Amino acid sequence: MTDLAHIRNFSIIAHIDHGKSTLADRLIQACGGLTDREMKEQVLDSMDIERERGITIKAQTVRLAYKAKNGETYQLNLMDTPGHVDFAYEVSRCLAACEGSLLVVDASQGVEAQTLANVYQAIDNNHEIVPVLNKIDLPAAEPDRVKQQIEDVIGIDASHAVEISAKTGLNIGEVLEAVVERLPAPRGDDTAPLKAMLIDSWYDPYLGVIILVRVVDGKLKAKQEIKMMSTGATYEVERVGVFTPKQEIVPDLGPGEVGFITAGMKAVADCKIGDTITEERRPTATPLPGFKPSVPVVFCGLFPVDAADFESLRDSLGKLHLNDASFHYEMETSAALGFGFRCGFLGLLHLEIVQERLEREFNLDLITTAPSVVYKIHLNDGTMLEMHNPADMPDVVKIDRIEEPWIKATILVPDEFLGAILKLCEERRGIQTDLTYAGNRAMVVYKLPLNEVVFDFYDRLKSVSRGYASFDYHLEDYQEGDLVKLNILVNGDPVDALSCIVHRSQAETRGRALCVKLKDLIPRQLFKIAVQAAIGSKVIARETISALRKDVTAKCYGGDITRKRKLLEKQKEGKKRMRQYGNVEIPQSAFIAALKMHDN
Amino acid sequence: MSAPGLGFGIYIHWPFCRLKCPYCDFNSHVRERIDHARWRSALLRELEHYARDTQGRTVTSIFFGGGTPSLMEPETVAALIARARDLWRIAGDIEITLEANPTSAEIEKFRAFREGSVNRVSLGVQSLIARDLKFLGRQHDAAQALAAVQMAATTFDRFSFDLIYARPGQTLEQWQDELDRALEFAAGHISLYQLTIEPGTQFEQAVARGDFRVLDEEHAAELYEATVARLGASGLADYEISNFARPGEESRHNLTYWRYGDYVGVGPGAHGRLTINGEKFATRQHRAPEAWLDLVERDGHATRQRDLVPRPERLNEMLMMGLRLKEGVPMTRIEEESAKPFAEALDPARLQRLIEGGFLTLSGDRLAATAEGRQRLDAVLAALVA
């Protein structure tokens, strides 16, 4: 146990690519946490996807021993937080576990929207914030302009910002000094009943569930009986340790300290982020504020491209769920796509990450249906149901009204692209609530329906701003909307995988786009095919795929029979992936392609 | 034993060409020197081998295909025909066809082939337009081709020639002109093939490189429809997808294929279908010329495959071939090959859908594809049996 005055807990807030992980690596190196030989790039991002995409999914901590210029040795706990809006709650708990933050801003790029949201969260958590300008060695670096921008946009004093290059190691010592000098020490009472925050947890195949904790009051030690305050479940602590970043067992963790415990837990689903851990025999009177269970906000269907992979998809989802309890899954059957799962995620990125891990780590080829949000359907009989699958839409005559989630979106964009961004937001039913300038960058705040955002908003945003706009959002509230279920019909039969809930004003555009897409994707057949978009029984868009006009092998003689017959057998095999719609059979691949285009 | 009327044919493959044509995916090879005597005796030996399997049958046609069989020595052709006469009963009206290229060197051999009992030639004219002949990699010009056609007309009882159309950039008017000129020289039979890009050919690579594009479906369909109409007006019926003849002038050998009759395949890469004790066998000889030669000299044959064709596949093969013919397939043949009553041999719902769609007809005792159906036969077959 270290005395409180010699502890500093801090996190690093940065936009993707602004150098958070590189800075973390340098800090670890400077404190001798790892030898140069042990350093591998971006130590903290342990998953492949994290390293590749520069996104941290799980929170991680490192305890560093830093000998400051004043001769004293300090325990520094660096917390690496998930860096994306989908994990806003996880980020908020991480921030709640420290007293200060380093705000890392790329000295050539300036402040981005994500950074902003996280900084505000840090300010909400009463953090002391130390601005750090990174990539100062680049010729394009404009430290003065960026300092001004930090003051204008965020409203904090940037005059003492530390100017560094994480890449070259320039001024890394100054950062450590600033942590010791400028960030406050934690407070706490080691004699009080145990009160610790569960920051994150993950599954380790050897140790079981590892829980990351920050002790506020009391002490955590092995053999202690602990209790999770949200569930009431009790466990006996097996190991208490810290990451340096190597795992090291310690006798105990006292107030202000950050570390890990294992307690014989089998699944991370038992560990709720933000939960308060206390002693079983002597529980604390009040849990830590801010706890809320995570709730999925974006849903989609995940189907194996090859139906034979269904069982392996089930196994893989189970394994992933061991380590990420925040996504939900349940079995779903689709006429167009076969057996699969309806899955819920914290956001679009979370969805993408899970999908990518399933494909990469478990070698599955997957189809994703269009993402859906959670709608609140108020029925005439006064009951309300939450719907996240268009297939579950009740008969319209039974519906009184439908509410949909709205978000508050903050977009930062160079002013030359502002017009295009405003147009996009207006097209998506957005309501502007704020527009300010900082230099040549505009910050615009919109209220937007989430269902407009899950439908290719982010890609459009990037494309209309040539990649320069940054975007962040949080859920605001539910509002009534004129929402309808859009069905896509092939020869009169609905294609379940393509139906979606849309605002009535968007139904025709969306329906027409889907019809045109399918027209391109469905090969011509013996019979003409009608592709229609409809709301209820009302057709709002239609495309016709004309019938085949010529399709015959020119030459077929004695030597060609075997080859031709094998071709026919292959087609027969291929028919297993066909779906009958009226008198035509549509290859499943056409629907898959339509859904893939949806993604883009 | 096959039913009468299907015929029993002998196919003899000569695997050599002077040059490989860019569209051709047949088993053809270019060699500097060919030991004709050696090839002659090997072909004769393999013919004898298959005669043992098919004793008592009456041969209704012999077909020399390739490669370029007009490059064979006429003695070889004559010897093979003579040996066939020794080995089998021969129909009085036997059709003996030889494929020929219309170059002057080959024209000079026509009389010798005639003397060796060849009574029909099929000439690979392909086009009457100089530029297109060059595109197709042919070694003759239009004048030579027409001279060859005229020589064939005076030398042989019957003749046919081939044209390839739906070439890149070909317009309907251009093709109609060329076809009209060609028809002035046609007698009882002509084969008109739409250009198909086959895997493994020079054209496949050319298309992949973007050197040219094949005609789109609409355009190809327009040319096909105009072709069928034009030939019909001249009294040459489209008895098969790409083959047109006056009544009685159809290629009997090819009719045997399309009616799913039996045929022996001799020579490198040749395929055969033989019904022995009610079972159908698919045979294939070794494709590589030199390997084939060595095997025949060692074993008397170079059979690489002799596979039993199961009943459902026999039915598929027969429909695949038979529906190419305007005459269609007798229901009795469907029952024969599938060994099931007609109602069980084919899925009634699928059949119904295709009949209602106007692609198939079931009239009297035959199942046939309509003109609409034949023009889309690959899709019709897939919808019927795949």
PDB file of N, CA and C in Angstrom, chain A residues 524-527 546-566 568-569 571-572 575 580 582-585, chain B residues 193-194 196 217-218 221-222 225 241-243 254 257-258 263 271 273 313 317 320-321 324 353-354 357 359 374-379 382 385-386:
ATOM      1  N   ARG A 524     -30.938 -12.291 -64.525  1.00  0.00           N
ATOM      2  CA  ARG A 524     -32.141 -12.527 -65.318  1.00  0.00           C
ATOM      3  C   ARG A 524     -32.524 -13.994 -65.272  1.00  0.00           C
ATOM      4  N   GLN A 525     -33.804 -14.243 -65.373  1.00  0.00           N
ATOM      5  CA  GLN A 525     -34.307 -15.602 -65.312  1.00  0.00           C
ATOM      6  C   GLN A 525     -35.286 -15.843 -66.444  1.00  0.00           C
ATOM      7  N   LEU A 526     -35.842 -17.049 -66.478  1.00  0.00           N
ATOM      8  CA  LEU A 526     -36.808 -17.376 -67.539  1.00  0.00           C
ATOM      9  C   LEU A 526     -38.046 -16.489 -67.457  1.00  0.00           C
ATOM     10  N   PHE A 527     -38.389 -16.116 -66.233  1.00  0.00           N
ATOM     11  CA  PHE A 527     -39.588 -15.298 -66.051  1.00  0.00           C
ATOM     12  C   PHE A 527     -39.171 -13.919 -65.579  1.00  0.00           C
ATOM     13  N   SER A 546     -36.241  -7.915 -66.496  1.00  0.00           N
ATOM     14  CA  SER A 546     -36.857  -8.557 -67.652  1.00  0.00           C
ATOM     15  C   SER A 546     -36.340  -9.988 -67.779  1.00  0.00           C
ATOM     16  N   ALA A 547     -37.125 -10.800 -68.487  1.00  0.00           N
ATOM     17  CA  ALA A 547     -36.782 -12.217 -68.597  1.00  0.00           C
ATOM     18  C   ALA A 547     -35.564 -12.403 -69.500  1.00  0.00           C
ATOM     19  N   LEU A 548     -34.881 -13.516 -69.307  1.00  0.00           N
ATOM     20  CA  LEU A 548     -33.749 -13.893 -70.149  1.00  0.00           C
ATOM     21  C   LEU A 548     -34.195 -13.937 -71.599  1.00  0.00           C
ATOM     22  N   ARG A 549     -33.342 -13.477 -72.495  1.00  0.00           N
ATOM     23  CA  ARG A 549     -33.738 -13.559 -73.895  1.00  0.00           C
ATOM     24  C   ARG A 549     -32.946 -14.651 -74.614  1.00  0.00           C
ATOM     25  N   LYS A 550     -31.738 -14.881 -74.208  1.00  0.00           N
ATOM     26  CA  LYS A 550     -30.979 -15.964 -74.827  1.00  0.00           C
ATOM     27  C   LYS A 550     -30.012 -16.539 -73.804  1.00  0.00           C
ATOM     28  N   ASP A 551     -30.013 -17.842 -73.699  1.00  0.00           N
ATOM     29  CA  ASP A 551     -29.116 -18.510 -72.762  1.00  0.00           C
ATOM     30  C   ASP A 551     -29.001 -19.963 -73.192  1.00  0.00           C
ATOM     31  N   VAL A 552     -28.147 -20.207 -74.142  1.00  0.00           N
ATOM     32  CA  VAL A 552     -28.004 -21.588 -74.601  1.00  0.00           C
ATOM     33  C   VAL A 552     -26.581 -21.815 -75.104  1.00  0.00           C
ATOM     34  N   THR A 553     -26.057 -22.983 -74.805  1.00  0.00           N
ATOM     35  CA  THR A 553     -24.725 -23.352 -75.262  1.00  0.00           C
ATOM     36  C   THR A 553     -24.772 -23.560 -76.774  1.00  0.00           C
ATOM     37  N   ALA A 554     -23.811 -22.944 -77.475  1.00  0.00           N
ATOM     38  CA  ALA A 554     -23.859 -23.012 -78.937  1.00  0.00           C
ATOM     39  C   ALA A 554     -23.534 -24.414 -79.437  1.00  0.00           C
ATOM     40  N   LYS A 555     -22.493 -25.015 -78.868  1.00  0.00           N
ATOM     41  CA  LYS A 555     -22.046 -26.325 -79.364  1.00  0.00           C
ATOM     42  C   LYS A 555     -22.225 -27.373 -78.297  1.00  0.00           C
ATOM     43  N   CYS A 556     -22.893 -28.465 -78.624  1.00  0.00           N
ATOM     44  CA  CYS A 556     -22.979 -29.557 -77.666  1.00  0.00           C
ATOM     45  C   CYS A 556     -23.023 -30.871 -78.421  1.00  0.00           C
ATOM     46  N   TYR A 557     -21.897 -31.553 -78.401  1.00  0.00           N
ATOM     47  CA  TYR A 557     -21.777 -32.808 -79.147  1.00  0.00           C
ATOM     48  C   TYR A 557     -21.368 -33.931 -78.196  1.00  0.00           C
ATOM     49  N   GLY A 558     -20.998 -35.055 -78.782  1.00  0.00           N
ATOM     50  CA  GLY A 558     -20.711 -36.258 -77.985  1.00  0.00           C
ATOM     51  C   GLY A 558     -19.654 -36.050 -76.917  1.00  0.00           C
ATOM     52  N   GLY A 559     -18.674 -35.199 -77.237  1.00  0.00           N
ATOM     53  CA  GLY A 559     -17.582 -35.000 -76.293  1.00  0.00           C
ATOM     54  C   GLY A 559     -17.920 -34.011 -75.187  1.00  0.00           C
ATOM     55  N   ASP A 560     -19.070 -33.360 -75.299  1.00  0.00           N
ATOM     56  CA  ASP A 560     -19.405 -32.303 -74.333  1.00  0.00           C
ATOM     57  C   ASP A 560     -20.364 -32.763 -73.244  1.00  0.00           C
ATOM     58  N   ILE A 561     -20.923 -33.964 -73.412  1.00  0.00           N
ATOM     59  CA  ILE A 561     -22.026 -34.373 -72.533  1.00  0.00           C
ATOM     60  C   ILE A 561     -21.601 -34.410 -71.059  1.00  0.00           C
ATOM     61  N   THR A 562     -20.466 -35.058 -70.798  1.00  0.00           N
ATOM     62  CA  THR A 562     -20.059 -35.239 -69.408  1.00  0.00           C
ATOM     63  C   THR A 562     -19.862 -33.884 -68.721  1.00  0.00           C
ATOM     64  N   ARG A 563     -19.156 -33.016 -69.425  1.00  0.00           N
ATOM     65  CA  ARG A 563     -18.853 -31.698 -68.858  1.00  0.00           C
ATOM     66  C   ARG A 563     -20.139 -30.901 -68.607  1.00  0.00           C
ATOM     67  N   LYS A 564     -21.027 -30.948 -69.574  1.00  0.00           N
ATOM     68  CA  LYS A 564     -22.296 -30.218 -69.438  1.00  0.00           C
ATOM     69  C   LYS A 564     -23.143 -30.770 -68.296  1.00  0.00           C
ATOM     70  N   ARG A 565     -23.121 -32.098 -68.190  1.00  0.00           N
ATOM     71  CA  ARG A 565     -23.921 -32.724 -67.132  1.00  0.00           C
ATOM     72  C   ARG A 565     -23.361 -32.322 -65.760  1.00  0.00           C
ATOM     73  N   LYS A 566     -22.037 -32.269 -65.662  1.00  0.00           N
ATOM     74  CA  LYS A 566     -21.439 -31.878 -64.381  1.00  0.00           C
ATOM     75  C   LYS A 566     -21.798 -30.435 -64.018  1.00  0.00           C
ATOM     76  N   LEU A 568     -24.554 -29.030 -64.806  1.00  0.00           N
ATOM     77  CA  LEU A 568     -25.941 -29.104 -64.357  1.00  0.00           C
ATOM     78  C   LEU A 568     -25.988 -29.577 -62.890  1.00  0.00           C
ATOM     79  N   GLU A 569     -25.105 -30.529 -62.562  1.00  0.00           N
ATOM     80  CA  GLU A 569     -25.062 -31.031 -61.184  1.00  0.00           C
ATOM     81  C   GLU A 569     -24.569 -29.937 -60.232  1.00  0.00           C
ATOM     82  N   GLN A 571     -25.016 -26.781 -60.705  1.00  0.00           N
ATOM     83  CA  GLN A 571     -26.148 -25.858 -60.541  1.00  0.00           C
ATOM     84  C   GLN A 571     -27.122 -26.396 -59.504  1.00  0.00           C
ATOM     85  N   LYS A 572     -27.287 -27.716 -59.524  1.00  0.00           N
ATOM     86  CA  LYS A 572     -28.202 -28.342 -58.572  1.00  0.00           C
ATOM     87  C   LYS A 572     -27.693 -28.093 -57.147  1.00  0.00           C
ATOM     88  N   LYS A 575     -28.375 -24.686 -56.069  1.00  0.00           N
ATOM     89  CA  LYS A 575     -29.776 -24.380 -55.777  1.00  0.00           C
ATOM     90  C   LYS A 575     -30.097 -24.466 -54.302  1.00  0.00           C
ATOM     91  N   GLN A 580     -37.014 -19.663 -53.276  1.00  0.00           N
ATOM     92  CA  GLN A 580     -38.102 -19.598 -54.239  1.00  0.00           C
ATOM     93  C   GLN A 580     -38.992 -18.396 -53.951  1.00  0.00           C
ATOM     94  N   GLY A 582     -42.262 -16.963 -55.785  1.00  0.00           N
ATOM     95  CA  GLY A 582     -43.195 -17.177 -56.885  1.00  0.00           C
ATOM     96  C   GLY A 582     -42.613 -18.217 -57.827  1.00  0.00           C
ATOM     97  N   ASN A 583     -42.562 -17.895 -59.147  1.00  0.00           N
ATOM     98  CA  ASN A 583     -42.052 -18.897 -60.077  1.00  0.00           C
ATOM     99  C   ASN A 583     -40.567 -18.721 -60.377  1.00  0.00           C
ATOM    100  N   VAL A 584     -39.864 -17.926 -59.580  1.00  0.00           N
ATOM    101  CA  VAL A 584     -38.432 -17.785 -59.818  1.00  0.00           C
ATOM    102  C   VAL A 584     -37.645 -18.151 -58.563  1.00  0.00           C
ATOM    103  N   GLU A 585     -36.415 -18.549 -58.807  1.00  0.00           N
ATOM    104  CA  GLU A 585     -35.518 -18.842 -57.694  1.00  0.00           C
ATOM    105  C   GLU A 585     -34.432 -17.786 -57.665  1.00  0.00           C
TER     106      GLU A 585
ATOM    107  N   TYR B 193     -22.786 -21.152 -85.508  1.00  0.00           N
ATOM    108  CA  TYR B 193     -22.516 -21.096 -84.068  1.00  0.00           C
ATOM    109  C   TYR B 193     -22.313 -19.670 -83.603  1.00  0.00           C
ATOM    110  N   GLN B 194     -22.912 -19.335 -82.492  1.00  0.00           N
ATOM    111  CA  GLN B 194     -22.560 -18.034 -81.903  1.00  0.00           C
ATOM    112  C   GLN B 194     -21.220 -18.184 -81.191  1.00  0.00           C
ATOM    113  N   THR B 196     -18.497 -18.307 -78.674  1.00  0.00           N
ATOM    114  CA  THR B 196     -18.516 -18.524 -77.227  1.00  0.00           C
ATOM    115  C   THR B 196     -17.079 -18.462 -76.744  1.00  0.00           C
ATOM    116  N   GLU B 217     -26.341  -9.907 -74.279  1.00  0.00           N
ATOM    117  CA  GLU B 217     -27.395 -10.898 -74.467  1.00  0.00           C
ATOM    118  C   GLU B 217     -28.460 -10.441 -75.474  1.00  0.00           C
ATOM    119  N   GLU B 218     -28.888  -9.194 -75.372  1.00  0.00           N
ATOM    120  CA  GLU B 218     -29.941  -8.691 -76.251  1.00  0.00           C
ATOM    121  C   GLU B 218     -29.514  -8.766 -77.707  1.00  0.00           C
ATOM    122  N   ALA B 221     -29.201 -12.281 -78.933  1.00  0.00           N
ATOM    123  CA  ALA B 221     -30.532 -12.858 -79.144  1.00  0.00           C
ATOM    124  C   ALA B 221     -31.115 -12.383 -80.475  1.00  0.00           C
ATOM    125  N   GLU B 222     -30.906 -11.114 -80.767  1.00  0.00           N
ATOM    126  CA  GLU B 222     -31.416 -10.540 -82.014  1.00  0.00           C
ATOM    127  C   GLU B 222     -30.803 -11.267 -83.219  1.00  0.00           C
ATOM    128  N   GLU B 225     -32.248 -14.871 -83.422  1.00  0.00           N
ATOM    129  CA  GLU B 225     -33.621 -14.914 -83.928  1.00  0.00           C
ATOM    130  C   GLU B 225     -33.643 -14.650 -85.445  1.00  0.00           C
ATOM    131  N   ILE B 241     -30.187 -26.423 -82.124  1.00  0.00           N
ATOM    132  CA  ILE B 241     -29.869 -25.035 -81.774  1.00  0.00           C
ATOM    133  C   ILE B 241     -29.009 -24.331 -82.830  1.00  0.00           C
ATOM    134  N   SER B 242     -27.918 -24.966 -83.238  1.00  0.00           N
ATOM    135  CA  SER B 242     -26.979 -24.309 -84.151  1.00  0.00           C
ATOM    136  C   SER B 242     -26.881 -25.006 -85.501  1.00  0.00           C
ATOM    137  N   ASN B 243     -27.788 -25.943 -85.771  1.00  0.00           N
ATOM    138  CA  ASN B 243     -27.699 -26.718 -87.012  1.00  0.00           C
ATOM    139  C   ASN B 243     -28.995 -26.637 -87.802  1.00  0.00           C
ATOM    140  N   ASN B 254     -24.518 -36.697 -85.734  1.00  0.00           N
ATOM    141  CA  ASN B 254     -24.835 -35.810 -84.610  1.00  0.00           C
ATOM    142  C   ASN B 254     -26.212 -36.099 -84.035  1.00  0.00           C
ATOM    143  N   TYR B 257     -25.893 -38.405 -81.251  1.00  0.00           N
ATOM    144  CA  TYR B 257     -25.551 -37.746 -79.970  1.00  0.00           C
ATOM    145  C   TYR B 257     -26.793 -37.149 -79.318  1.00  0.00           C
ATOM    146  N   TRP B 258     -27.521 -36.379 -80.132  1.00  0.00           N
ATOM    147  CA  TRP B 258     -28.629 -35.607 -79.549  1.00  0.00           C
ATOM    148  C   TRP B 258     -29.787 -36.500 -79.128  1.00  0.00           C
ATOM    149  N   TYR B 263     -22.412 -44.381 -79.091  1.00  0.00           N
ATOM    150  CA  TYR B 263     -21.311 -44.128 -80.022  1.00  0.00           C
ATOM    151  C   TYR B 263     -20.004 -44.515 -79.372  1.00  0.00           C
ATOM    152  N   HIS B 271     -14.668 -39.172 -76.463  1.00  0.00           N
ATOM    153  CA  HIS B 271     -15.677 -39.651 -75.508  1.00  0.00           C
ATOM    154  C   HIS B 271     -16.598 -40.640 -76.206  1.00  0.00           C
ATOM    155  N   ARG B 273     -20.392 -43.188 -75.479  1.00  0.00           N
ATOM    156  CA  ARG B 273     -21.501 -43.633 -74.622  1.00  0.00           C
ATOM    157  C   ARG B 273     -21.923 -44.997 -75.132  1.00  0.00           C
ATOM    158  N   GLU B 313     -28.734 -39.507 -63.864  1.00  0.00           N
ATOM    159  CA  GLU B 313     -27.844 -38.735 -64.737  1.00  0.00           C
ATOM    160  C   GLU B 313     -28.055 -39.098 -66.201  1.00  0.00           C
ATOM    161  N   GLU B 317     -28.676 -36.342 -68.965  1.00  0.00           N
ATOM    162  CA  GLU B 317     -27.884 -36.271 -70.198  1.00  0.00           C
ATOM    163  C   GLU B 317     -28.798 -36.323 -71.414  1.00  0.00           C
ATOM    164  N   MET B 320     -30.669 -33.018 -71.757  1.00  0.00           N
ATOM    165  CA  MET B 320     -29.706 -31.983 -72.120  1.00  0.00           C
ATOM    166  C   MET B 320     -29.443 -32.004 -73.624  1.00  0.00           C
ATOM    167  N   MET B 321     -29.319 -33.208 -74.157  1.00  0.00           N
ATOM    168  CA  MET B 321     -29.040 -33.354 -75.582  1.00  0.00           C
ATOM    169  C   MET B 321     -30.341 -33.269 -76.390  1.00  0.00           C
ATOM    170  N   ARG B 324     -32.268 -30.091 -77.301  1.00  0.00           N
ATOM    171  CA  ARG B 324     -31.642 -29.215 -78.302  1.00  0.00           C
ATOM    172  C   ARG B 324     -32.309 -29.408 -79.661  1.00  0.00           C
ATOM    173  N   ARG B 353     -44.673 -25.467 -64.730  1.00  0.00           N
ATOM    174  CA  ARG B 353     -44.250 -24.066 -64.759  1.00  0.00           C
ATOM    175  C   ARG B 353     -43.617 -23.734 -66.110  1.00  0.00           C
ATOM    176  N   LEU B 354     -42.800 -24.663 -66.622  1.00  0.00           N
ATOM    177  CA  LEU B 354     -42.103 -24.410 -67.883  1.00  0.00           C
ATOM    178  C   LEU B 354     -43.044 -24.520 -69.082  1.00  0.00           C
ATOM    179  N   GLY B 357     -45.057 -21.381 -69.003  1.00  0.00           N
ATOM    180  CA  GLY B 357     -44.221 -20.257 -69.414  1.00  0.00           C
ATOM    181  C   GLY B 357     -43.968 -20.239 -70.913  1.00  0.00           C
ATOM    182  N   PHE B 359     -42.082 -22.533 -72.569  1.00  0.00           N
ATOM    183  CA  PHE B 359     -40.731 -22.986 -72.888  1.00  0.00           C
ATOM    184  C   PHE B 359     -40.693 -24.459 -73.293  1.00  0.00           C
ATOM    185  N   ARG B 374     -35.808 -23.291 -76.621  1.00  0.00           N
ATOM    186  CA  ARG B 374     -34.483 -23.685 -77.132  1.00  0.00           C
ATOM    187  C   ARG B 374     -33.511 -22.520 -77.050  1.00  0.00           C
ATOM    188  N   GLN B 375     -34.018 -21.318 -77.284  1.00  0.00           N
ATOM    189  CA  GLN B 375     -33.175 -20.131 -77.234  1.00  0.00           C
ATOM    190  C   GLN B 375     -32.652 -19.869 -75.810  1.00  0.00           C
ATOM    191  N   ARG B 376     -33.308 -20.474 -74.825  1.00  0.00           N
ATOM    192  CA  ARG B 376     -32.921 -20.287 -73.414  1.00  0.00           C
ATOM    193  C   ARG B 376     -32.710 -21.635 -72.749  1.00  0.00           C
ATOM    194  N   LEU B 377     -32.231 -22.588 -73.526  1.00  0.00           N
ATOM    195  CA  LEU B 377     -32.267 -23.968 -73.057  1.00  0.00           C
ATOM    196  C   LEU B 377     -31.467 -24.204 -71.776  1.00  0.00           C
ATOM    197  N   ASP B 378     -30.354 -23.499 -71.602  1.00  0.00           N
ATOM    198  CA  ASP B 378     -29.549 -23.729 -70.392  1.00  0.00           C
ATOM    199  C   ASP B 378     -30.367 -23.408 -69.148  1.00  0.00           C
ATOM    200  N   ALA B 379     -31.105 -22.308 -69.210  1.00  0.00           N
ATOM    201  CA  ALA B 379     -31.936 -21.936 -68.059  1.00  0.00           C
ATOM    202  C   ALA B 379     -33.115 -22.893 -67.911  1.00  0.00           C
ATOM    203  N   ALA B 382     -31.886 -26.063 -66.313  1.00  0.00           N
ATOM    204  CA  ALA B 382     -31.635 -25.831 -64.889  1.00  0.00           C
ATOM    205  C   ALA B 382     -32.964 -25.806 -64.132  1.00  0.00           C
ATOM    206  N   VAL B 385     -34.345 -29.728 -64.250  1.00  0.00           N
ATOM    207  CA  VAL B 385     -33.714 -30.844 -63.530  1.00  0.00           C
ATOM    208  C   VAL B 385     -32.645 -30.456 -62.516  1.00  0.00           C
ATOM    209  N   ALA B 386     -32.195 -29.201 -62.511  1.00  0.00           N
ATOM    210  CA  ALA B 386     -31.134 -28.859 -61.555  1.00  0.00           C
ATOM    211  C   ALA B 386     -31.734 -28.609 -60.174  1.00  0.00           C
TER     212      ALA B 386
END
